[in-house]
XYZ file of C-alpha atoms in Angstrom:
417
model
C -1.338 -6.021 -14.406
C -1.201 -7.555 -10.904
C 0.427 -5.587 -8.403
C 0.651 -5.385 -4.582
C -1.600 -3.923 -2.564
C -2.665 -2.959 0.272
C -5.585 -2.634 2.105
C -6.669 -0.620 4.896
C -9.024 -0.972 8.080
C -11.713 1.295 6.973
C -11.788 3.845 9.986
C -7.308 4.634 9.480
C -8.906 6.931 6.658
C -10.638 9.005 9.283
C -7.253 9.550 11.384
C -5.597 10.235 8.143
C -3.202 7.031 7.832
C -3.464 4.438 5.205
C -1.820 1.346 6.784
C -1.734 -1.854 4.967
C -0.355 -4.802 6.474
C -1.744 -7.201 3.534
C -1.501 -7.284 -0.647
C -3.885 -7.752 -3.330
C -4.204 -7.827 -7.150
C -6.050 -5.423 -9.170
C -6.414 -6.227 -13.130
C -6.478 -3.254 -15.694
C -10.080 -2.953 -15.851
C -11.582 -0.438 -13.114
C -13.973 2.136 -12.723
C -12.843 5.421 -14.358
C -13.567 8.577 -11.978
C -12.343 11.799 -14.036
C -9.925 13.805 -11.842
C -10.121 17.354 -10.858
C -8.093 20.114 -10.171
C -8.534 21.287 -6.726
C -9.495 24.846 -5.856
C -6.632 26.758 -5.363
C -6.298 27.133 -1.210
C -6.461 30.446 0.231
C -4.208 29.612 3.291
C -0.914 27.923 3.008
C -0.253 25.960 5.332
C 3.390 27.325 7.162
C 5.289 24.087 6.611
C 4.344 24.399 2.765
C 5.244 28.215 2.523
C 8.921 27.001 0.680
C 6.650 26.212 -2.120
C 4.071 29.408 -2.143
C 5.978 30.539 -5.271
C 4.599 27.480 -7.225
C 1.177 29.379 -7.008
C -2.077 27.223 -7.557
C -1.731 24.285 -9.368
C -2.217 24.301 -13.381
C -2.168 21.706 -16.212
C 0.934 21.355 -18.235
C 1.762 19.039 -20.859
C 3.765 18.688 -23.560
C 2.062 20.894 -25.818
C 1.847 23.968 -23.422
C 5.316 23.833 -21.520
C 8.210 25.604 -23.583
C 10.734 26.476 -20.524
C 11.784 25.142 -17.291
C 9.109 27.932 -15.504
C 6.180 26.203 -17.582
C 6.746 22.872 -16.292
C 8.213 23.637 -12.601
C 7.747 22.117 -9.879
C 9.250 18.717 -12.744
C 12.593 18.641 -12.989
C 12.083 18.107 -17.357
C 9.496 18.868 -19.500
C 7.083 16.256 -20.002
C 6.596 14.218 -22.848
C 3.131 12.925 -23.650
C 0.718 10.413 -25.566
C -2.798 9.848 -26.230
C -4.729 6.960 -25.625
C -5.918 4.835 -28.079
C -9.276 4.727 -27.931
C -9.744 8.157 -26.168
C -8.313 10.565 -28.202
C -8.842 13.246 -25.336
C -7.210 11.487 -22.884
C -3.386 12.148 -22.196
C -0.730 10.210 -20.048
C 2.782 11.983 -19.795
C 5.697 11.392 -17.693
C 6.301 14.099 -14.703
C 9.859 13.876 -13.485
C 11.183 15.626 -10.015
C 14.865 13.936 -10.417
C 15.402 15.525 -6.801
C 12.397 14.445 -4.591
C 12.975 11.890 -2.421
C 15.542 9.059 -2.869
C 16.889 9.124 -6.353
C 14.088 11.293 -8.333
C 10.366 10.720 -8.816
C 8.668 10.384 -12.273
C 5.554 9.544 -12.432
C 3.348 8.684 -15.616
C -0.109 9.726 -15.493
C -2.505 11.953 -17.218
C -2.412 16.013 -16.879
C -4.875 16.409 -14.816
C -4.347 14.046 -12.042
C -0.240 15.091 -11.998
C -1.899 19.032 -11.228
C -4.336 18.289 -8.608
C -1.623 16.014 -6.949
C 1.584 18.379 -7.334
C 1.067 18.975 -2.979
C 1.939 15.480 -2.779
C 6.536 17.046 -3.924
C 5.998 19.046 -0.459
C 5.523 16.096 1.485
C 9.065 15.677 3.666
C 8.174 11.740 4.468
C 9.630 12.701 8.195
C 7.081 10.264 9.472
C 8.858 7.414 7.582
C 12.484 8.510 7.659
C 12.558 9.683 11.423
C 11.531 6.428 12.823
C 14.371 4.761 11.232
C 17.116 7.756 11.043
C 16.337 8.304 15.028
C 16.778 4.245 16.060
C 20.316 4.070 17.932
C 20.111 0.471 17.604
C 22.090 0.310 14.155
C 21.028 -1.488 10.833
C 18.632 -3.830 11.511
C 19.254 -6.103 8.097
C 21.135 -7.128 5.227
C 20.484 -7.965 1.632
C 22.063 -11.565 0.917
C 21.356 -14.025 -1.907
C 18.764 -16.679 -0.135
C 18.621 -19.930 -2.306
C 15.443 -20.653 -4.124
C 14.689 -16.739 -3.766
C 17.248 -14.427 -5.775
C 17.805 -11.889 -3.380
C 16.371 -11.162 0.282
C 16.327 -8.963 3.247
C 18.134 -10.797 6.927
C 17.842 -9.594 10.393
C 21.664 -8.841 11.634
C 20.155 -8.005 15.333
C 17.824 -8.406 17.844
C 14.544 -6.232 16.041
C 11.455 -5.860 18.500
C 7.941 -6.083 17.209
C 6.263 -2.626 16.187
C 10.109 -1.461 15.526
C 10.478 0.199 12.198
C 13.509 -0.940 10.086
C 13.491 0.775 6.495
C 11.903 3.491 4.567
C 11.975 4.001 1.207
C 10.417 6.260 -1.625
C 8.611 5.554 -4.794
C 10.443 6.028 -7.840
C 8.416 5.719 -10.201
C 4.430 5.541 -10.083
C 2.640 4.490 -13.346
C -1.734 4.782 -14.184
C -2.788 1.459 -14.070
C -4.791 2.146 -17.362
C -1.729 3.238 -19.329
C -0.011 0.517 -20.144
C -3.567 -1.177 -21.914
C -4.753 2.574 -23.253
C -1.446 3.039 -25.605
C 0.506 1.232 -27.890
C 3.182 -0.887 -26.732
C 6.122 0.852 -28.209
C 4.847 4.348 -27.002
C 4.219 2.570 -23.801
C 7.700 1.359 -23.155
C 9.409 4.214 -24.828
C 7.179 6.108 -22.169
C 8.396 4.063 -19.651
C 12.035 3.968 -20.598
C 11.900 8.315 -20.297
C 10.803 7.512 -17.076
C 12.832 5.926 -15.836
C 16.371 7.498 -17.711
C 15.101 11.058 -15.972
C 15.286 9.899 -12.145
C 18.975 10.943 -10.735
C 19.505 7.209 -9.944
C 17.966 4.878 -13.121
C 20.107 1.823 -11.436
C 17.712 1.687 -8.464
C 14.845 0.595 -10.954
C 16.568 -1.319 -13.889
C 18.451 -3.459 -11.024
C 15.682 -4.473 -9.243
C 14.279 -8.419 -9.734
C 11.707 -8.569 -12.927
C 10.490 -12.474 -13.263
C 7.120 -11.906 -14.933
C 6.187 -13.902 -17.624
C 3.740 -11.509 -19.367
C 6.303 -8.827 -20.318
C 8.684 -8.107 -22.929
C 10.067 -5.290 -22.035
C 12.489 -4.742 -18.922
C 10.621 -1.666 -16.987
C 7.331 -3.417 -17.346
C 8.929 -6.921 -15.913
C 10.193 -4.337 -13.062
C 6.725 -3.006 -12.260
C 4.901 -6.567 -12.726
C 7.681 -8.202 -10.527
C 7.543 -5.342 -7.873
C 4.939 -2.350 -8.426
C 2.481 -1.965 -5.320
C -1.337 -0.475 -6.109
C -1.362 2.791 -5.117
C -3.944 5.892 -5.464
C -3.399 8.833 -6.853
C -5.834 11.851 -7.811
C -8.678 9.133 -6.700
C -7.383 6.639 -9.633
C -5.687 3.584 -9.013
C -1.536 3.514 -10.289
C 1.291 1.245 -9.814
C 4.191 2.488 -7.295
C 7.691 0.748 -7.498
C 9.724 1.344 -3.785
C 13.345 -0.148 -4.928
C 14.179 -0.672 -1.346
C 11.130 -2.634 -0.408
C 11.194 -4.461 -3.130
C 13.825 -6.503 -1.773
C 11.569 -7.621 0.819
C 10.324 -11.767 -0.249
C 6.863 -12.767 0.475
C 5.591 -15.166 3.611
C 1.545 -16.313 3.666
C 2.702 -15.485 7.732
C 5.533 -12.632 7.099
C 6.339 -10.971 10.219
C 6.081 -7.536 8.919
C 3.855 -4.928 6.808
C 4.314 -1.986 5.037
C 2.902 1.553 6.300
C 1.844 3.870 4.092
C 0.257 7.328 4.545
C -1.604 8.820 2.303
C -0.422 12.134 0.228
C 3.019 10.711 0.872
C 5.474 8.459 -1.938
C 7.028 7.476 1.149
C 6.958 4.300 2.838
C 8.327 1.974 5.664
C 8.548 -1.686 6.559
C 7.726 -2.309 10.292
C 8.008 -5.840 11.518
C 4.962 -7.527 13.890
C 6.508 -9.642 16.163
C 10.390 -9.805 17.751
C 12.512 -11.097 14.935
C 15.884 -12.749 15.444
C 19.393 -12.185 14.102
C 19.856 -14.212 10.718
C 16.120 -14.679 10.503
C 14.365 -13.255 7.067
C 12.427 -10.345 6.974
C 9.197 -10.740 4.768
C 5.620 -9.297 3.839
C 2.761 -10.872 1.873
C 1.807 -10.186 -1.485
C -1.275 -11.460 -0.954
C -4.111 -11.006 1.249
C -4.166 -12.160 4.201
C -6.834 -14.883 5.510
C -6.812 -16.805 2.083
C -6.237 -20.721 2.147
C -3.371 -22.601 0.467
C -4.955 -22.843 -2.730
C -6.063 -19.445 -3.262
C -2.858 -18.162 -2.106
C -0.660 -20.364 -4.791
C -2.935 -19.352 -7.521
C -2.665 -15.353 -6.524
C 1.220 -15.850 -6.265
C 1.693 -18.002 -9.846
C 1.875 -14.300 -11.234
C 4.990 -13.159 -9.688
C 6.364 -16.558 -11.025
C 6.982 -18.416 -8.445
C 5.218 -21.100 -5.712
C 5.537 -19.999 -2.086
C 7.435 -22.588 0.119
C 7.111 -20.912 3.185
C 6.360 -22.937 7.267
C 2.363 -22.426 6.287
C 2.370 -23.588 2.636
C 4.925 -26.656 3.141
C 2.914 -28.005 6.844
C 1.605 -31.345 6.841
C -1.716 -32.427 4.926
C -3.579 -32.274 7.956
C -2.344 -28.647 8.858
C -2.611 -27.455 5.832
C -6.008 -28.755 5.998
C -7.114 -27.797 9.480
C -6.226 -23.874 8.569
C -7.742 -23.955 5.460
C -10.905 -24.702 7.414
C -10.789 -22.094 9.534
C -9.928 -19.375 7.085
C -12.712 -20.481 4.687
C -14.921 -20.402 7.983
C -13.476 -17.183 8.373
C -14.204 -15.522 5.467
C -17.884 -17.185 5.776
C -18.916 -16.040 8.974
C -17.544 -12.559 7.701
C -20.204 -12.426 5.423
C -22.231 -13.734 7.940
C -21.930 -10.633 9.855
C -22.436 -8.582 6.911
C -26.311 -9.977 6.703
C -26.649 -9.849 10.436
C -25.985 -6.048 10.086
C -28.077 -5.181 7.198
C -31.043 -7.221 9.363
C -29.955 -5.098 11.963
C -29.313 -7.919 14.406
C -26.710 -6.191 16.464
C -26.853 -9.293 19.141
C -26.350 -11.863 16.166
C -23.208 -9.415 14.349
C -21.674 -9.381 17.829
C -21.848 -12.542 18.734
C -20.495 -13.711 14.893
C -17.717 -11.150 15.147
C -16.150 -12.625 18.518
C -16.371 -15.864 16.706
C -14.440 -14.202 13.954
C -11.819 -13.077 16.007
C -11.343 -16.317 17.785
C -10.667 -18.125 14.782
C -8.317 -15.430 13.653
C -6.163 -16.109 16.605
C -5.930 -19.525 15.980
C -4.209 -19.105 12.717
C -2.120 -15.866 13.764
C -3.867 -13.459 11.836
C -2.430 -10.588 14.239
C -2.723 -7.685 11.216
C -6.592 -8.258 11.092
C -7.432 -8.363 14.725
C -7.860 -4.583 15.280
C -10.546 -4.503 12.552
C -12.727 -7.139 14.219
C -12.347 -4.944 17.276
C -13.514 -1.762 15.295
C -16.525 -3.383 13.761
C -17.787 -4.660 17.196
C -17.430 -1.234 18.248
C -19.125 0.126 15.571
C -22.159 -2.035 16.524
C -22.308 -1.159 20.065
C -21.877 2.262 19.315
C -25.124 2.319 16.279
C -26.647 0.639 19.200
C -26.288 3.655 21.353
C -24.397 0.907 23.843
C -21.318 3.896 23.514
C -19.118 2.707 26.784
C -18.771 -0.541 24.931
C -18.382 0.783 22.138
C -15.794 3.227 23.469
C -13.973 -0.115 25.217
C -13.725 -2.170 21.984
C -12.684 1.095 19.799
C -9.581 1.477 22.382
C -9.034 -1.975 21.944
C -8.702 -1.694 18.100
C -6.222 1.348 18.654
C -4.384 -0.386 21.365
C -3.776 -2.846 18.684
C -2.909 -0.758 16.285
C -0.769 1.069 18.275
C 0.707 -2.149 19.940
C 1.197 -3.657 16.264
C 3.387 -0.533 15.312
C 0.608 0.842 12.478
C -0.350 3.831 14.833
C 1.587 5.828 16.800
C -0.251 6.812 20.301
C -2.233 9.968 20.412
C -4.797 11.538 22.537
C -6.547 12.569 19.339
C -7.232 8.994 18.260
C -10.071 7.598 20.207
C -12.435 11.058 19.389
C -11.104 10.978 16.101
C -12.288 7.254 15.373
C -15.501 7.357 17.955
C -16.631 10.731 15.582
C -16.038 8.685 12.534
C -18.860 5.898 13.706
C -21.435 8.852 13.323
C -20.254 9.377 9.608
């Protein structure tokens, strides 16, 4: 199944953010990595001491959960399957019908729903504040756009790095389930799912144009699921609100995530306009016209947007600097494991030139953390401490970070990992 994604500038992990201003498509077939329950802490944290009663976290299923207390912190039992060809393997659905906006449920196997339960303390204040707080008013409006179905429309004035929505997931599905079970079990599954959240309109509503399912929860996730991990496995999240968000090869916003959060929010990367749309890509960035048409034929539709409809000759002239792009990338890559810091520099500058020529903003913060990374393996480490503020300037600037004092030691002790 090919859903959005997002991927992250490697040293975010370290500060503990996970912000992706780009998509990508995974297929079914991944590594398998067998989750684990994590050791029960010792010391609850005081913001989590609402949930202390909850105790450490244990497996339930459908076989050993009788009454509400078995299956609590889920709002309903769960109801589970095996997989086909692993009889020992289980996917169930875990519904909290109160978290967030609407309910939660999320289909996945035993184990991965226990060493993730921390994930129903998580408040998502980093999200909601930065839109609940903004005295500006709503910054948009859902309209029918021709061509698109529906869309999201600036109704003021919104200033780059300005955050203008935030949603939660309502349902997040393992990206192995729907191949490991049949199909009816799958979509009855699916359909539990989605009945148990408070609001089941917020789901069944939502577009669904895929071509490759018959059933209307999996047209739902094709049409509109983003990749997201869970318990170190890869699943499917569906954000209703976000989903109403069209696709741009050059949108003018992203999506932030954070990680052990189902919350989410849409900040836009340059000023935006009253009546202008709001959009994100589904794809990665950098790719040319070609490869981004192909990549988008599975939502069902060819993009028409300022970059894809340009003349021959600009579509042409930034096709050759994004496959030059993605060359000299790997170009870098060699210099590196040669350990020709001079050569990785110098290819890296390049890199970023080019990637201001075709507006490439999201990706310009990452160039700046790999050329401090060299300087700093170099033990060069007041460059590298320059060109590491310059990535979280840009980061900061962009509206993915918020400015901290903890950031630059954070990042520079992350170069020694």
């Amino acid at each position: 199944m090919c859903t959005r994604f997002g991927s992250s500038i490697g040293f975010v992990y370290a500060l503990g953010l996970l912000l992706t201003p780009q998509a990508t498509c995974h297929s079914h077939s991944h590594s398998h990595t067998t989750a684990r329950i994590g050791q029960c802490p010792l010391h609850i944290p005081a913001e989590l001491q609402s949930q202390t009663s909850l105790g450490c976290p244990h497996l339930v299923d459908g076989d050993i959960a009788h009454q509400p207390i078995d299956w609590s912190p889920w709002t309903h039992a769960p109801e589970c399957v095996h997989a086909r060809k692993s009889p020992g393997t289980k996917y169930c659905v875990f519904t909290n019908s109160r978290h967030g906006n609407g309910g939660v449920s999320i289909v996945t196997t035993p184990e991965i729903a226990a060493d993730s339960i921390e994930i129903l303390n998580d408040s998502g204040d980093s999200h909601m504040k930065s839109v609940a707080n903004n005295s500006a008013g709503a910054a948009f409006e859902v309209v029918d756009i021709p061509g698109k179905g529906k869309g999201v429309v600036a109704t003021r004035r919104i200033k780059r790095a300005e955050a203008i929505l935030a949603d939660w997931a309502s349902l997040v599905v393992h990206l192995d389930f729907p191949t490991s079970v049949k199909r009816a079990q799958g979509y009855h599954h699916l359909h539990r799912a989605v009945d148990q959240l408070s609001d089941p309109d917020r789901v069944l509503e939502l577009a669904h144009s895929s071509t490759f399912s018959n059933d209307i929860v999996e047209d739902v996730l094709r049409t509109n699921a983003f990749s997201y991990p869970l318990g170190g496995e890869s699943h499917m999240a569906l954000y209703p609100e976000v989903s109403r968000v069209n696709h741009a090869c050059r949108p003018n916003a992203f999506i932030r995530f954070t990680p052990a959060s189902l919350a989410v929010s849409v900040v836009v990367s340059r000023d935006i306009e009253p009546g202008e749309e709001i959009t994100i890509t589904y794809v990665p960035l950098g790719k040319t016209r070609e490869e981004r048409q192909e990549a988008l034929l599975k939502w069902g539709f060819s993009c028409t947007c300022d970059l894809c409809t340009a003349s021959k000759a600009e579509v042409a002239a930034s096709d050759y600097r994004r496959t030059k792009i993605q060359k000299m990338r790997q170009e870098v890559m060699k210099a590196v494991e040669a350990w020709d810091g001079t050569k990785a520099v110098k290819l890296t500058l390049e890199v970023l030139e080019l990637m201001r020529d075709e507006d490439l903003a999201p990706l310009y913060a990452s160039q700046y953390e790999i050329i401090a990374r060299l300087y700093w393996k170099a033990k060069d480490r007041k460059t590298g401490t320059k060109y590491a503020q310059m990535s979280i300037d840009t980061l900061v600037d962009q509206g993915y970070l918020e400015s901290s004092p903890q950031t630059l030691p954070r990042m520079l002790e992350s170069f020694d990992g």
